[in-house]
Structure formats: structure tokens, C-alpha cells
Amino acid sequence: MKQMVRLAVSLLCLMAGMGTLKAEAERPNILVILCDDLGYGDLGLTGSTEIKTPVLDKLAANGAICSNGYVTHPYCGPSRAGLITGRYQARFGMEINPSYSPYDRTMGLPLTERTFADRLQKVGYRTGVIGKWHMGAAPEFHPNNRGFDYFYGFLSGGHTYFPEQVSSNEPLVNDQQKMIYHVNEGCLLPLMRNNNAAEFDEYLTTALSRDAARFVQRSESPFCLYLAYNAPHAPLEAPEELIAEYAHIQDPQRRIYAAMVDAMDQGIGMIVDALAESGKLDNTLIFFLSDNGGIFPKPFKNKYDAWGDSGPFKRGKGSMMEGGSHVPFIAHWPAKIKRGTVIDGLVSSLDIAATAVAIGNGDASGHELEGVNLVPYFTGEKTDSPHETLFWRTNNNTSWAVRTVKAKYLKESWNHPDGIQLFDMQNDPYEDQNILAQRPEMRAELAQRWNMWNAGNINNILDEAPVYHSKRLQLFEEQYQKKIKDAAKKKPLVIE
């Protein structure tokens, strides 16, 4: 009898173990695709008739479009910090682009913060980041030490697109500002695979896409991949044959930019094909968005660069107007999301971490995630707005914004002639009519919301790259001059 009981217990344990293995295998894969400086209106799904993006258009049509999707900051580094941690970057004082500084153990994403990859890695996900890191270059900040099992790409905030331009020592240039910023930012350094130099023998966007396709094809489920393209960020570089396909675009900068977006779309197609071929597409949640708006002329620049199209929105990267942080935002997951789904409520890049951790049963310890699990909105279980209010703030509070479903209150940077502005977002989503004088009660309510949120923030801690590198070079010079003076004070050695 005892033997039969032991056998029954063993059988139950075996069945439980098989159930656990099955549950592990059924956990969804997660693919987060982030592009760089994409104009809102530069995809077919957002209205472009100039640039071909059939892959992204199809993913959007077969999945969900978040028509009011936002990032947490209108430019690169801080926006990425918010996305990757699931917390407003103002909570930890990171509102600048971290400089490439491999010996500075303070210049990067603070070690107090956890990435969504770290939270999923803890529960058995294979995690990877491919492309642009921009969260610090010292060993402490390296992706392999921030929750990512695998890394292929570059630690800096930008990179050349062609391998023949790579150099282990970036050349000096005559212009002092370019020398301070570009030479010290690692834009021409070799790519890395984990901690080693990696091969790079084709157009960068294609190389990143090819590596991502290999990652998803070879990974056992579950996996989480963060694919951070630097396209279509400057420098404007694309294969000549692809540029030629956009000869109908007269502006030479926009022509190259269009080719860069096209190359990215083709690369995403390689990854989708790899998911389909390996039988993983149905159970993979794919997010796609941009880190901020497209390049738009800034009034304080002598030369206006403007190759991005913000579509119906005003301004672009760096602005508190909609063109700065209202981005194309789509999700695709055949197992859960019905084709043609549209979410009109407020969605934030913070929601990506919250959703990933929720569906992957990730480690939720430590700082509380500030996003919302979007799955109930994808499935139609919830139909209200995922967020009541969203907030923005730039370095030293030079500009700020707060948005509810109904209204938006902001102070624009770039010395905007109207200064502080208030908009009725239900009737005026494109910010045409400043109603500040007409709605003092709305202004007061939004100000109160922003002040309550901002009470939990800290001021920006780090310096922007040009300032940082200038100080660093000045420090070296001061130390050297001090050593010269100290050496001059020492009496010469006299021997007998």
C-alpha cells in the first residue's frame, strides 16, 4: 500500500513538473523595437505617401494602434531611461543624454534602477539588447550588468552606418565644438558583442536586424529582446541603391532619411520572418515606437535641419508640443490582440515595462513600476484611458507639460513666443488655439496635478555632453599644469 502511495505521489509530482514546463514554454516572448528620431508622419500607418513601410503597416493592421501613444521625454537618453526602467526618469534625475565615458562610474543609468530585462531575467527569460545602448559606457552600466544576457551594438548615443568609417581612434576635427562632442562620443568605434569587439561588415541597420533575427530564431522561449535602432538618427547615411528609390523627394536630406526608414522597415521584416519560421510569431508581443519626434528646425540654430515629418502635430524632437513626444506606437500579438484594435486613451512608453513584467510574471520587487499593463486594453476587457495624466519635464525645468484626456498645459522651450500654453485636446488635438486666458480653472487643475507629480522627483544630476567633455578636458589641462608647477618647485637632484 505504501509503495502505491509513493508511486501516486511521484506521478503527481511528475505531472506538476510537466505542467510547470508547459507553463514556462507558453509564457509569451517580448520584442521591443525602438527607433530613433522618427517623425510621426513618416510611416504608411500614420499617413505617409512618400516613404514605404509595408512591414510596420501590416503589423499595425494586424495588431493594435495606440493613437495617443507617448514617450516620457522629447529626446533620446531620458526617453530611453523611462522606457527601460518603467519609471519617469525625473524620479532619478536623468534628464540629459549620458555622455560616452567608459571610465566615469557616475555617467549612466543609476544603479538604483532596474531594467525590465533584469526583472524578466530573474524569472528565466533569455534577455538581449541589440543596437543603441546610450545608458552609460563604464562597466557598471554595460548591458550585461543591467539584466541583458546578450548585447550586440554600441554603448554610445550614435554611430556611423558604414563599416569602412569605423576607427579605434576617432580623428580630430578642426571645429572645437565638434571635437568636444563627436570625437569623445564613440560614434566611430567598433561594434561590441557582449564585452568584445564584434564583426560589422554591412549597413548598420541591416546588421542589427540580421542579428536580431538570429536571436529570436535561436532563442528558446521565453525571450525578451530590446532592439534599439539608431535609424533614422543622424548621420544621414543609407545605401546608394535605396536612396535612388526616393529620387522623387527633392530635398537631399529627406531623401536619405526616407531610405533610412525604408531600410529599417525591411530589417523588421527579416525579424518577423524569423519569428514566423521558428513558430514563435503568434506568441510574441511586439511593441514598436520611436524614442521621440522627428528632427524639426529649432529657432536658436543658425542652420535649420528639418528632415522629419511630424504629420498633423506641431514641432518635433526637443519640443513640449505634440511633435516632441507623441510617437507612432503599435503592438502586435496574434495570440491576444485582434487585428484592427485601436486604443484612443493615453498610453505611455512606461507601459511597456509594466506589460512585459505582468505577462512574463517578472520580478516586481524594488521600485514600483509607473506604467500600466496594457493587455486588458488590447483584449477589450478595459475600455477607459490607461492613464489619467501624463507628465513631462526637461533639464532644470526649462520646459514642462502635463496632459489629461481632456487638456494639455505646457511651457515650451525654444523661446516660444506664446510661452505658457493651454489646449483643449478633445476639440483641438493639434494645439492650434491657446485657451490659457479663457480657462483659468483648467490651468489650476493641471498645475496641481503636475506639482503633485513633481514633488516626487529630483533635479537633473548630470551634464550634457558638450559641457561634460569641456569640463573633462579642462580638468586634464588643470591637472597637467599643476604637475608642471609642482615639478618646477622640486630642487634638482645633486649626486656626489
Tab-separated table of C-alpha atoms in Angstrom:
chain	number	residue	atom	x	y	z
A	1	MET	CA	0.000	0.000	0.000
A	2	LYS	CA	2.801	2.399	0.965
A	3	GLN	CA	4.526	1.628	-2.328
A	4	MET	CA	1.357	2.519	-4.243
A	5	VAL	CA	1.072	5.827	-2.356
A	6	ARG	CA	4.708	6.674	-3.141
A	7	LEU	CA	4.087	5.866	-6.804
A	8	ALA	CA	0.987	8.062	-6.881
A	9	VAL	CA	2.871	10.950	-5.238
A	10	SER	CA	5.739	10.558	-7.708
A	11	LEU	CA	3.264	10.584	-10.585
A	12	LEU	CA	1.603	13.738	-9.291
A	13	CYS	CA	4.986	15.446	-8.898
A	14	LEU	CA	5.945	14.457	-12.421
A	15	MET	CA	2.669	15.805	-13.781
A	16	ALA	CA	3.129	19.045	-11.828
A	17	GLY	CA	6.621	19.355	-13.217
A	18	MET	CA	5.354	18.825	-16.749
A	19	GLY	CA	2.696	21.439	-16.101
A	20	THR	CA	5.356	23.876	-14.944
A	21	LEU	CA	7.462	23.216	-18.038
A	22	LYS	CA	4.398	23.718	-20.237
A	23	ALA	CA	3.569	26.984	-18.474
A	24	GLU	CA	7.157	28.148	-18.940
A	25	ALA	CA	7.033	27.334	-22.648
A	26	GLU	CA	3.721	29.170	-23.026
A	27	ARG	CA	4.929	32.403	-21.474
A	28	PRO	CA	4.987	34.993	-24.273
A	29	ASN	CA	8.113	36.240	-25.943
A	30	ILE	CA	8.581	40.002	-25.877
A	31	LEU	CA	10.165	42.124	-28.605
A	32	VAL	CA	10.512	45.860	-28.036
A	33	ILE	CA	11.555	47.760	-31.186
A	34	LEU	CA	12.589	51.352	-30.619
A	35	CYS	CA	13.661	53.624	-33.463
A	36	ASP	CA	15.428	56.967	-33.169
A	37	ASP	CA	14.150	60.426	-34.183
A	38	LEU	CA	11.307	59.153	-36.368
A	39	GLY	CA	8.806	61.791	-37.438
A	40	TYR	CA	5.225	60.880	-36.533
A	41	GLY	CA	4.054	61.221	-40.113
A	42	ASP	CA	6.813	59.136	-41.704
A	43	LEU	CA	5.134	55.713	-41.749
A	44	GLY	CA	2.399	54.469	-44.022
A	45	LEU	CA	0.246	53.712	-40.986
A	46	THR	CA	0.466	57.358	-39.863
A	47	GLY	CA	-0.256	58.796	-43.291
A	48	SER	CA	2.985	58.911	-45.254
A	49	THR	CA	2.699	58.557	-49.006
A	50	GLU	CA	6.417	59.260	-49.532
A	51	ILE	CA	8.108	56.500	-47.525
A	52	LYS	CA	7.462	52.763	-47.945
A	53	THR	CA	6.887	50.891	-44.659
A	54	PRO	CA	4.835	47.804	-45.601
A	55	VAL	CA	6.078	45.640	-42.726
A	56	LEU	CA	5.174	48.100	-39.982
A	57	ASP	CA	1.900	48.917	-41.739
A	58	LYS	CA	0.984	45.221	-41.712
A	59	LEU	CA	1.952	44.768	-38.047
A	60	ALA	CA	-0.254	47.734	-37.157
A	61	ALA	CA	-3.185	46.497	-39.251
A	62	ASN	CA	-2.971	43.032	-37.681
A	63	GLY	CA	-2.482	44.350	-34.157
A	64	ALA	CA	-3.182	47.455	-32.118
A	65	ILE	CA	-2.524	51.123	-32.778
A	66	CYS	CA	-2.207	53.372	-29.753
A	67	SER	CA	-3.331	56.634	-31.312
A	68	ASN	CA	-2.331	58.638	-28.240
A	69	GLY	CA	0.999	56.934	-27.555
A	70	TYR	CA	3.710	58.984	-25.843
A	71	VAL	CA	7.269	58.717	-24.615
A	72	THR	CA	8.376	60.297	-21.337
A	73	HIS	CA	10.803	62.837	-22.776
A	74	PRO	CA	11.212	64.633	-26.121
A	75	TYR	CA	14.773	63.427	-26.766
A	76	CYS	CA	16.947	60.327	-26.716
A	77	GLY	CA	18.636	59.368	-23.447
A	78	PRO	CA	15.976	60.369	-20.905
A	79	SER	CA	13.241	58.840	-23.064
A	80	ARG	CA	15.130	55.542	-23.165
A	81	ALA	CA	15.734	55.650	-19.423
A	82	GLY	CA	11.986	55.955	-18.810
A	83	LEU	CA	11.159	53.131	-21.212
A	84	ILE	CA	13.771	50.683	-19.962
A	85	THR	CA	13.015	51.184	-16.252
A	86	GLY	CA	9.277	51.737	-16.421
A	87	ARG	CA	9.716	54.840	-14.245
A	88	TYR	CA	9.756	58.524	-15.026
A	89	GLN	CA	13.423	59.435	-15.433
A	90	ALA	CA	12.840	62.564	-13.341
A	91	ARG	CA	12.488	60.207	-10.355
A	92	PHE	CA	16.230	59.550	-10.536
A	93	GLY	CA	17.472	62.803	-12.045
A	94	MET	CA	18.418	61.577	-15.516
A	95	GLU	CA	17.177	64.238	-17.907
A	96	ILE	CA	20.154	64.526	-20.234
A	97	ASN	CA	21.856	62.267	-22.767
A	98	PRO	CA	24.561	60.331	-20.902
A	99	SER	CA	27.990	61.011	-22.385
A	100	TYR	CA	30.170	58.226	-23.698
A	101	SER	CA	32.691	58.000	-20.866
A	102	PRO	CA	33.978	54.475	-20.186
A	103	TYR	CA	35.914	55.466	-17.044
A	104	ASP	CA	33.193	57.514	-15.355
A	105	ARG	CA	31.278	55.342	-12.911
A	106	THR	CA	28.575	58.005	-12.457
A	107	MET	CA	27.715	58.766	-16.100
A	108	GLY	CA	24.874	56.395	-16.851
A	109	LEU	CA	21.590	54.862	-15.724
A	110	PRO	CA	21.806	54.915	-11.899
A	111	LEU	CA	22.433	51.543	-10.306
A	112	THR	CA	19.434	52.141	-8.054
A	113	GLU	CA	17.222	51.462	-11.078
A	114	ARG	CA	16.167	48.111	-12.541
A	115	THR	CA	15.510	47.448	-16.213
A	116	PHE	CA	12.587	45.405	-17.476
A	117	ALA	CA	15.166	42.908	-18.740
A	118	ASP	CA	16.560	42.466	-15.235
A	119	ARG	CA	13.079	41.780	-13.908
A	120	LEU	CA	12.447	39.136	-16.600
A	121	GLN	CA	15.927	37.625	-16.448
A	122	LYS	CA	15.271	36.798	-12.794
A	123	VAL	CA	12.369	34.533	-13.781
A	124	GLY	CA	14.039	32.625	-16.599
A	125	TYR	CA	13.722	34.813	-19.698
A	126	ARG	CA	16.638	34.946	-22.105
A	127	THR	CA	17.216	38.673	-22.490
A	128	GLY	CA	19.034	40.675	-25.140
A	129	VAL	CA	19.648	44.207	-26.341
A	130	ILE	CA	20.736	44.938	-29.893
A	131	GLY	CA	21.696	48.374	-31.178
A	132	LYS	CA	21.975	51.668	-29.341
A	133	TRP	CA	22.516	51.483	-25.570
A	134	HIS	CA	23.155	55.119	-24.504
A	135	MET	CA	22.749	54.286	-20.819
A	136	GLY	CA	26.399	54.598	-19.812
A	137	ALA	CA	29.727	53.193	-21.006
A	138	ALA	CA	31.512	52.290	-17.743
A	139	PRO	CA	31.472	48.582	-16.793
A	140	GLU	CA	28.759	49.104	-14.174
A	141	PHE	CA	26.386	50.365	-16.837
A	142	HIS	CA	27.163	47.750	-19.501
A	143	PRO	CA	24.023	45.925	-20.707
A	144	ASN	CA	25.388	42.579	-19.485
A	145	ASN	CA	25.367	44.081	-15.990
A	146	ARG	CA	21.875	45.565	-16.305
A	147	GLY	CA	19.831	42.439	-16.921
A	148	PHE	CA	20.721	41.595	-20.512
A	149	ASP	CA	22.254	38.203	-21.240
A	150	TYR	CA	23.262	39.296	-24.722
A	151	PHE	CA	24.417	42.563	-26.297
A	152	TYR	CA	25.329	43.454	-29.853
A	153	GLY	CA	25.672	47.098	-30.761
A	154	PHE	CA	27.284	50.230	-29.380
A	155	LEU	CA	27.360	51.908	-25.976
A	156	SER	CA	27.342	55.491	-27.291
A	157	GLY	CA	24.405	57.660	-28.303
A	158	GLY	CA	25.140	57.492	-32.029
A	159	HIS	CA	27.116	55.572	-34.617
A	160	THR	CA	28.204	55.680	-38.218
A	161	TYR	CA	26.222	53.390	-40.518
A	162	PHE	CA	29.031	52.072	-42.718
A	163	PRO	CA	31.835	49.757	-41.536
A	164	GLU	CA	34.541	51.453	-43.584
A	165	GLN	CA	34.182	54.537	-41.368
A	166	VAL	CA	34.951	52.654	-38.160
A	167	SER	CA	38.152	53.569	-36.346
A	168	SER	CA	39.553	52.600	-32.949
A	169	ASN	CA	40.764	56.203	-32.610
A	170	GLU	CA	38.299	58.838	-33.735
A	171	PRO	CA	40.065	61.512	-35.805
A	172	LEU	CA	40.368	65.069	-34.540
A	173	VAL	CA	38.466	67.749	-36.428
A	174	ASN	CA	39.084	71.480	-36.673
A	175	ASP	CA	35.780	72.689	-35.253
A	176	GLN	CA	36.157	72.891	-31.453
A	177	GLN	CA	32.541	72.075	-30.636
A	178	LYS	CA	32.525	69.083	-32.971
A	179	MET	CA	35.816	67.945	-31.477
A	180	ILE	CA	34.432	68.110	-27.953
A	181	TYR	CA	31.174	66.350	-28.783
A	182	HIS	CA	31.780	63.978	-31.690
A	183	VAL	CA	35.317	62.796	-31.023
A	184	ASN	CA	34.557	61.940	-27.423
A	185	GLU	CA	31.209	60.260	-28.025
A	186	GLY	CA	32.374	56.975	-29.550
A	187	CYS	CA	30.447	57.322	-32.809
A	188	LEU	CA	33.145	55.659	-34.917
A	189	LEU	CA	34.231	52.908	-32.538
A	190	PRO	CA	33.851	49.222	-33.478
A	191	LEU	CA	30.624	47.476	-32.528
A	192	MET	CA	30.566	45.194	-29.499
A	193	ARG	CA	29.223	41.730	-28.829
A	194	ASN	CA	28.885	41.476	-25.092
A	195	ASN	CA	32.336	42.648	-23.889
A	196	ASN	CA	34.253	42.013	-27.093
A	197	ALA	CA	34.707	43.768	-30.410
A	198	ALA	CA	32.253	42.392	-32.972
A	199	GLU	CA	32.074	41.993	-36.727
A	200	PHE	CA	30.443	44.802	-38.668
A	201	ASP	CA	30.526	44.289	-42.428
A	202	GLU	CA	27.302	45.754	-43.835
A	203	TYR	CA	24.938	48.703	-43.465
A	204	LEU	CA	24.363	49.109	-39.738
A	205	THR	CA	20.561	48.911	-39.732
A	206	THR	CA	20.751	45.683	-41.712
A	207	ALA	CA	23.455	44.272	-39.427
A	208	LEU	CA	21.367	44.962	-36.323
A	209	SER	CA	18.271	43.467	-37.960
A	210	ARG	CA	20.138	40.351	-39.048
A	211	ASP	CA	21.495	39.817	-35.548
A	212	ALA	CA	18.031	40.313	-34.052
A	213	ALA	CA	16.593	37.747	-36.484
A	214	ARG	CA	19.236	35.243	-35.345
A	215	PHE	CA	18.468	35.996	-31.696
A	216	VAL	CA	14.724	35.339	-31.966
A	217	GLN	CA	15.200	32.282	-34.171
A	218	ARG	CA	17.774	30.610	-31.942
A	219	SER	CA	16.351	31.564	-28.537
A	220	GLU	CA	14.314	29.055	-26.632
A	221	SER	CA	11.114	30.549	-25.297
A	222	PRO	CA	10.593	32.652	-23.371
A	223	PHE	CA	12.823	35.506	-24.527
A	224	CYS	CA	12.809	39.280	-24.279
A	225	LEU	CA	14.662	41.312	-26.902
A	226	TYR	CA	15.093	45.082	-26.876
A	227	LEU	CA	16.022	46.152	-30.407
A	228	ALA	CA	17.125	49.782	-30.299
A	229	TYR	CA	17.811	51.051	-33.801
A	230	ASN	CA	19.737	54.290	-34.231
A	231	ALA	CA	17.887	54.766	-37.520
A	232	PRO	CA	16.837	57.237	-38.726
A	233	HIS	CA	19.033	59.353	-36.420
A	234	ALA	CA	21.875	61.353	-37.986
A	235	PRO	CA	24.355	60.984	-39.570
A	236	LEU	CA	22.139	60.731	-42.631
A	237	GLU	CA	23.584	57.677	-44.379
A	238	ALA	CA	21.948	54.972	-46.454
A	239	PRO	CA	22.844	52.575	-49.290
A	240	GLU	CA	23.006	54.400	-52.632
A	241	GLU	CA	20.634	51.982	-54.349
A	242	LEU	CA	17.983	52.611	-51.689
A	243	ILE	CA	18.449	56.388	-51.835
A	244	ALA	CA	17.895	56.158	-55.593
A	245	GLU	CA	14.426	54.717	-54.968
A	246	TYR	CA	13.467	58.038	-53.378
A	247	ALA	CA	14.630	60.263	-56.221
A	248	HIS	CA	11.124	61.769	-56.278
A	249	ILE	CA	11.916	63.548	-52.974
A	250	GLN	CA	13.620	66.814	-53.868
A	251	ASP	CA	15.216	67.650	-50.524
A	252	PRO	CA	18.513	65.671	-50.386
A	253	GLN	CA	18.450	65.269	-46.592
A	254	ARG	CA	14.908	63.952	-46.544
A	255	ARG	CA	15.690	61.646	-49.455
A	256	ILE	CA	18.414	59.894	-47.426
A	257	TYR	CA	16.235	59.917	-44.319
A	258	ALA	CA	13.443	58.182	-46.266
A	259	ALA	CA	15.875	55.486	-47.373
A	260	MET	CA	16.953	55.001	-43.742
A	261	VAL	CA	13.341	54.467	-42.626
A	262	ASP	CA	12.798	52.068	-45.526
A	263	ALA	CA	15.909	50.059	-44.558
A	264	MET	CA	14.634	49.803	-41.002
A	265	ASP	CA	11.247	48.550	-42.162
A	266	GLN	CA	12.938	45.917	-44.324
A	267	GLY	CA	15.059	44.891	-41.341
A	268	ILE	CA	11.990	44.483	-39.147
A	269	GLY	CA	10.614	42.265	-41.913
A	270	MET	CA	13.634	39.966	-41.505
A	271	ILE	CA	12.827	39.611	-37.793
A	272	VAL	CA	9.118	38.979	-38.340
A	273	ASP	CA	10.025	36.301	-40.901
A	274	ALA	CA	12.415	34.682	-38.403
A	275	LEU	CA	9.665	34.621	-35.769
A	276	ALA	CA	7.229	33.064	-38.238
A	277	GLU	CA	9.717	30.458	-39.485
A	278	SER	CA	10.548	29.382	-35.929
A	279	GLY	CA	6.876	29.165	-34.945
A	280	LYS	CA	7.124	31.970	-32.386
A	281	LEU	CA	5.225	34.806	-34.047
A	282	ASP	CA	1.779	34.032	-32.599
A	283	ASN	CA	3.048	34.093	-29.023
A	284	THR	CA	5.369	37.088	-29.327
A	285	LEU	CA	4.252	40.515	-28.162
A	286	ILE	CA	5.913	43.100	-30.417
A	287	PHE	CA	5.998	46.758	-29.457
A	288	PHE	CA	7.162	49.414	-31.917
A	289	LEU	CA	7.646	53.108	-31.196
A	290	SER	CA	10.095	55.989	-31.598
A	291	ASP	CA	12.144	57.450	-28.751
A	292	ASN	CA	10.885	60.962	-29.604
A	293	GLY	CA	9.679	63.049	-32.507
A	294	GLY	CA	11.475	63.807	-35.748
A	295	ILE	CA	14.104	66.430	-36.468
A	296	PHE	CA	12.493	69.838	-36.702
A	297	PRO	CA	14.005	73.336	-37.056
A	298	LYS	CA	14.994	74.945	-33.765
A	299	PRO	CA	14.795	78.768	-33.661
A	300	PHE	CA	18.186	79.128	-31.957
A	301	LYS	CA	20.031	77.190	-34.668
A	302	ASN	CA	21.739	79.164	-37.442
A	303	LYS	CA	21.109	76.379	-39.900
A	304	TYR	CA	17.750	74.681	-39.868
A	305	ASP	CA	17.806	70.914	-40.303
A	306	ALA	CA	14.319	69.528	-40.902
A	307	TRP	CA	14.036	66.113	-42.490
A	308	GLY	CA	11.364	64.582	-40.248
A	309	ASP	CA	7.620	64.983	-40.823
A	310	SER	CA	5.560	65.416	-37.643
A	311	GLY	CA	2.351	64.809	-39.561
A	312	PRO	CA	-0.533	66.764	-38.024
A	313	PHE	CA	1.463	67.744	-34.941
A	314	LYS	CA	3.494	70.850	-34.240
A	315	ARG	CA	7.284	70.918	-33.903
A	316	GLY	CA	9.408	67.848	-33.188
A	317	LYS	CA	12.298	66.462	-31.187
A	318	GLY	CA	13.005	68.504	-28.067
A	319	SER	CA	9.642	70.267	-28.018
A	320	MET	CA	6.818	70.076	-25.488
A	321	MET	CA	4.334	70.435	-28.342
A	322	GLU	CA	2.854	67.145	-29.579
A	323	GLY	CA	5.547	66.659	-32.217
A	324	GLY	CA	8.144	66.144	-29.497
A	325	SER	CA	6.786	63.131	-27.645
A	326	HIS	CA	3.596	61.932	-29.385
A	327	VAL	CA	5.002	58.982	-31.343
A	328	PRO	CA	3.868	56.106	-33.573
A	329	PHE	CA	3.066	53.349	-31.069
A	330	ILE	CA	1.885	49.896	-32.132
A	331	ALA	CA	1.575	46.424	-30.597
A	332	HIS	CA	1.257	43.066	-32.338
A	333	TRP	CA	0.445	39.759	-30.605
A	334	PRO	CA	-1.733	37.358	-32.613
A	335	ALA	CA	-2.458	35.183	-29.563
A	336	LYS	CA	-4.096	38.095	-27.736
A	337	ILE	CA	-4.643	41.165	-29.912
A	338	LYS	CA	-7.386	41.235	-32.534
A	339	ARG	CA	-6.500	42.854	-35.842
A	340	GLY	CA	-7.700	46.411	-36.210
A	341	THR	CA	-7.582	47.212	-32.487
A	342	VAL	CA	-7.295	50.924	-31.719
A	343	ILE	CA	-6.643	52.369	-28.257
A	344	ASP	CA	-7.532	56.054	-28.110
A	345	GLY	CA	-6.699	56.579	-24.441
A	346	LEU	CA	-3.384	57.858	-23.114
A	347	VAL	CA	-0.619	55.281	-23.489
A	348	SER	CA	2.966	55.755	-22.306
A	349	SER	CA	6.288	54.093	-23.015
A	350	LEU	CA	6.234	53.372	-19.253
A	351	ASP	CA	3.552	50.801	-20.036
A	352	ILE	CA	5.972	48.588	-21.947
A	353	ALA	CA	7.895	47.572	-18.820
A	354	ALA	CA	4.699	47.162	-16.816
A	355	THR	CA	3.116	44.983	-19.507
A	356	ALA	CA	6.248	42.876	-20.026
A	357	VAL	CA	6.670	42.205	-16.305
A	358	ALA	CA	2.975	41.378	-15.916
A	359	ILE	CA	2.715	38.879	-18.783
A	360	GLY	CA	6.112	37.341	-18.018
A	361	ASN	CA	5.475	37.030	-14.286
A	362	GLY	CA	8.593	39.108	-13.804
A	363	ASP	CA	10.208	40.182	-10.568
A	364	ALA	CA	8.223	43.205	-9.379
A	365	SER	CA	10.367	43.951	-6.310
A	366	GLY	CA	12.206	47.234	-5.824
A	367	HIS	CA	10.876	50.498	-7.196
A	368	GLU	CA	7.221	50.343	-8.215
A	369	LEU	CA	6.630	50.471	-11.953
A	370	GLU	CA	4.700	53.558	-13.036
A	371	GLY	CA	3.199	52.133	-16.194
A	372	VAL	CA	0.018	50.185	-16.821
A	373	ASN	CA	-0.418	46.604	-18.019
A	374	LEU	CA	-1.932	47.169	-21.470
A	375	VAL	CA	-3.155	43.610	-22.078
A	376	PRO	CA	-6.698	44.241	-20.749
A	377	TYR	CA	-6.905	47.179	-23.160
A	378	PHE	CA	-5.601	45.062	-26.038
A	379	THR	CA	-8.241	42.400	-25.376
A	380	GLY	CA	-11.100	44.847	-24.867
A	381	GLU	CA	-11.585	43.912	-21.212
A	382	LYS	CA	-10.938	47.569	-20.353
A	383	THR	CA	-12.051	50.492	-22.493
A	384	ASP	CA	-11.169	53.540	-20.397
A	385	SER	CA	-7.926	55.502	-20.775
A	386	PRO	CA	-4.894	53.576	-19.459
A	387	HIS	CA	-3.634	56.828	-17.883
A	388	GLU	CA	-5.500	59.729	-16.353
A	389	THR	CA	-2.490	62.030	-16.624
A	390	LEU	CA	0.945	62.053	-18.270
A	391	PHE	CA	3.848	64.324	-17.344
A	392	TRP	CA	6.998	65.737	-18.921
A	393	ARG	CA	9.925	67.765	-17.652
A	394	THR	CA	13.262	68.731	-19.177
A	395	ASN	CA	16.632	69.545	-17.666
A	396	ASN	CA	16.377	72.194	-14.904
A	397	ASN	CA	12.651	72.645	-15.572
A	398	THR	CA	13.279	74.843	-18.618
A	399	SER	CA	10.148	73.338	-20.143
A	400	TRP	CA	7.372	71.101	-18.890
A	401	ALA	CA	3.982	69.664	-19.789
A	402	VAL	CA	1.051	67.832	-18.276
A	403	ARG	CA	-1.668	66.136	-20.277
A	404	THR	CA	-5.015	64.575	-19.400
A	405	VAL	CA	-7.507	63.093	-21.832
A	406	LYS	CA	-9.204	66.487	-21.983
A	407	ALA	CA	-6.417	69.070	-21.853
A	408	LYS	CA	-2.718	69.864	-22.022
A	409	TYR	CA	-0.828	72.586	-20.154
A	410	LEU	CA	2.760	73.329	-21.112
A	411	LYS	CA	5.690	75.662	-21.122
A	412	GLU	CA	7.540	75.394	-24.414
A	413	SER	CA	11.285	75.581	-24.717
A	414	TRP	CA	12.984	77.217	-27.735
A	415	ASN	CA	11.876	80.707	-26.562
A	416	HIS	CA	8.390	80.137	-27.852
A	417	PRO	CA	6.613	83.493	-28.320
A	418	ASP	CA	3.475	82.255	-26.575
A	419	GLY	CA	5.379	80.939	-23.538
A	420	ILE	CA	2.924	79.045	-21.340
A	421	GLN	CA	0.042	77.480	-23.253
A	422	LEU	CA	-3.153	75.539	-22.566
A	423	PHE	CA	-5.008	73.407	-25.099
A	424	ASP	CA	-8.349	71.599	-25.259
A	425	MET	CA	-7.070	68.218	-26.504
A	426	GLN	CA	-10.516	66.793	-27.222
A	427	ASN	CA	-11.518	69.555	-29.612
A	428	ASP	CA	-8.038	70.821	-30.548
A	429	PRO	CA	-5.641	67.822	-30.616
A	430	TYR	CA	-3.203	69.652	-32.891
A	431	GLU	CA	-2.684	72.559	-30.488
A	432	ASP	CA	-3.927	75.389	-32.682
A	433	GLN	CA	-5.749	77.537	-30.118
A	434	ASN	CA	-4.153	78.627	-26.829
A	435	ILE	CA	-7.040	78.901	-24.333
A	436	LEU	CA	-4.939	79.908	-21.333
A	437	ALA	CA	-6.827	83.143	-20.725
A	438	GLN	CA	-10.254	81.541	-21.161
A	439	ARG	CA	-9.870	78.545	-18.800
A	440	PRO	CA	-8.139	79.531	-15.523
A	441	GLU	CA	-9.804	76.674	-13.630
A	442	MET	CA	-8.422	74.114	-16.094
A	443	ARG	CA	-4.973	75.661	-15.780
A	444	ALA	CA	-5.160	75.447	-11.962
A	445	GLU	CA	-6.221	71.797	-12.031
A	446	LEU	CA	-3.418	70.748	-14.382
A	447	ALA	CA	-0.857	72.760	-12.435
A	448	GLN	CA	-1.906	70.986	-9.254
A	449	ARG	CA	-1.524	67.585	-10.910
A	450	TRP	CA	1.948	68.460	-12.222
A	451	ASN	CA	3.090	69.850	-8.865
A	452	MET	CA	1.978	66.713	-7.029
A	453	TRP	CA	3.853	64.553	-9.523
A	454	ASN	CA	6.954	66.748	-9.481
A	455	ALA	CA	7.138	66.630	-5.682
A	456	GLY	CA	8.408	63.069	-6.037
A	457	ASN	CA	11.197	63.996	-8.475
A	458	ILE	CA	14.774	65.134	-8.046
A	459	ASN	CA	16.628	67.708	-10.095
A	460	ASN	CA	18.768	66.640	-13.018
A	461	ILE	CA	22.206	65.472	-11.863
A	462	LEU	CA	24.409	65.073	-14.939
A	463	ASP	CA	25.837	67.489	-17.519
A	464	GLU	CA	25.020	67.459	-21.230
A	465	ALA	CA	27.790	66.001	-23.402
A	466	PRO	CA	29.354	69.240	-24.710
A	467	VAL	CA	29.537	70.691	-21.184
A	468	TYR	CA	30.682	67.406	-19.693
A	469	HIS	CA	33.513	66.876	-22.184
A	470	SER	CA	34.612	70.513	-21.918
A	471	LYS	CA	34.891	70.140	-18.138
A	472	ARG	CA	36.711	66.843	-18.512
A	473	LEU	CA	39.270	68.307	-20.912
A	474	GLN	CA	39.650	71.339	-18.665
A	475	LEU	CA	40.278	69.054	-15.680
A	476	PHE	CA	43.017	67.209	-17.560
A	477	GLU	CA	44.637	70.511	-18.517
A	478	GLU	CA	44.441	71.870	-14.971
A	479	GLN	CA	45.960	68.703	-13.553
A	480	TYR	CA	48.748	68.819	-16.093
A	481	GLN	CA	49.547	72.475	-15.394
A	482	LYS	CA	49.604	71.750	-11.658
A	483	LYS	CA	52.068	68.935	-12.223
A	484	ILE	CA	54.300	71.266	-14.232
A	485	LYS	CA	54.304	73.778	-11.365
A	486	ASP	CA	54.912	71.054	-8.764
A	487	ALA	CA	57.793	69.682	-10.822
A	488	ALA	CA	59.341	73.172	-11.100
A	489	LYS	CA	59.330	73.589	-7.314
A	490	LYS	CA	61.451	70.497	-6.742
A	491	LYS	CA	65.160	71.051	-6.470
A	492	PRO	CA	67.352	69.222	-8.966
A	493	LEU	CA	68.968	66.045	-7.746
A	494	VAL	CA	72.631	66.549	-6.878
A	495	ILE	CA	74.799	63.483	-6.819
A	496	GLU	CA	78.349	63.107	-5.499
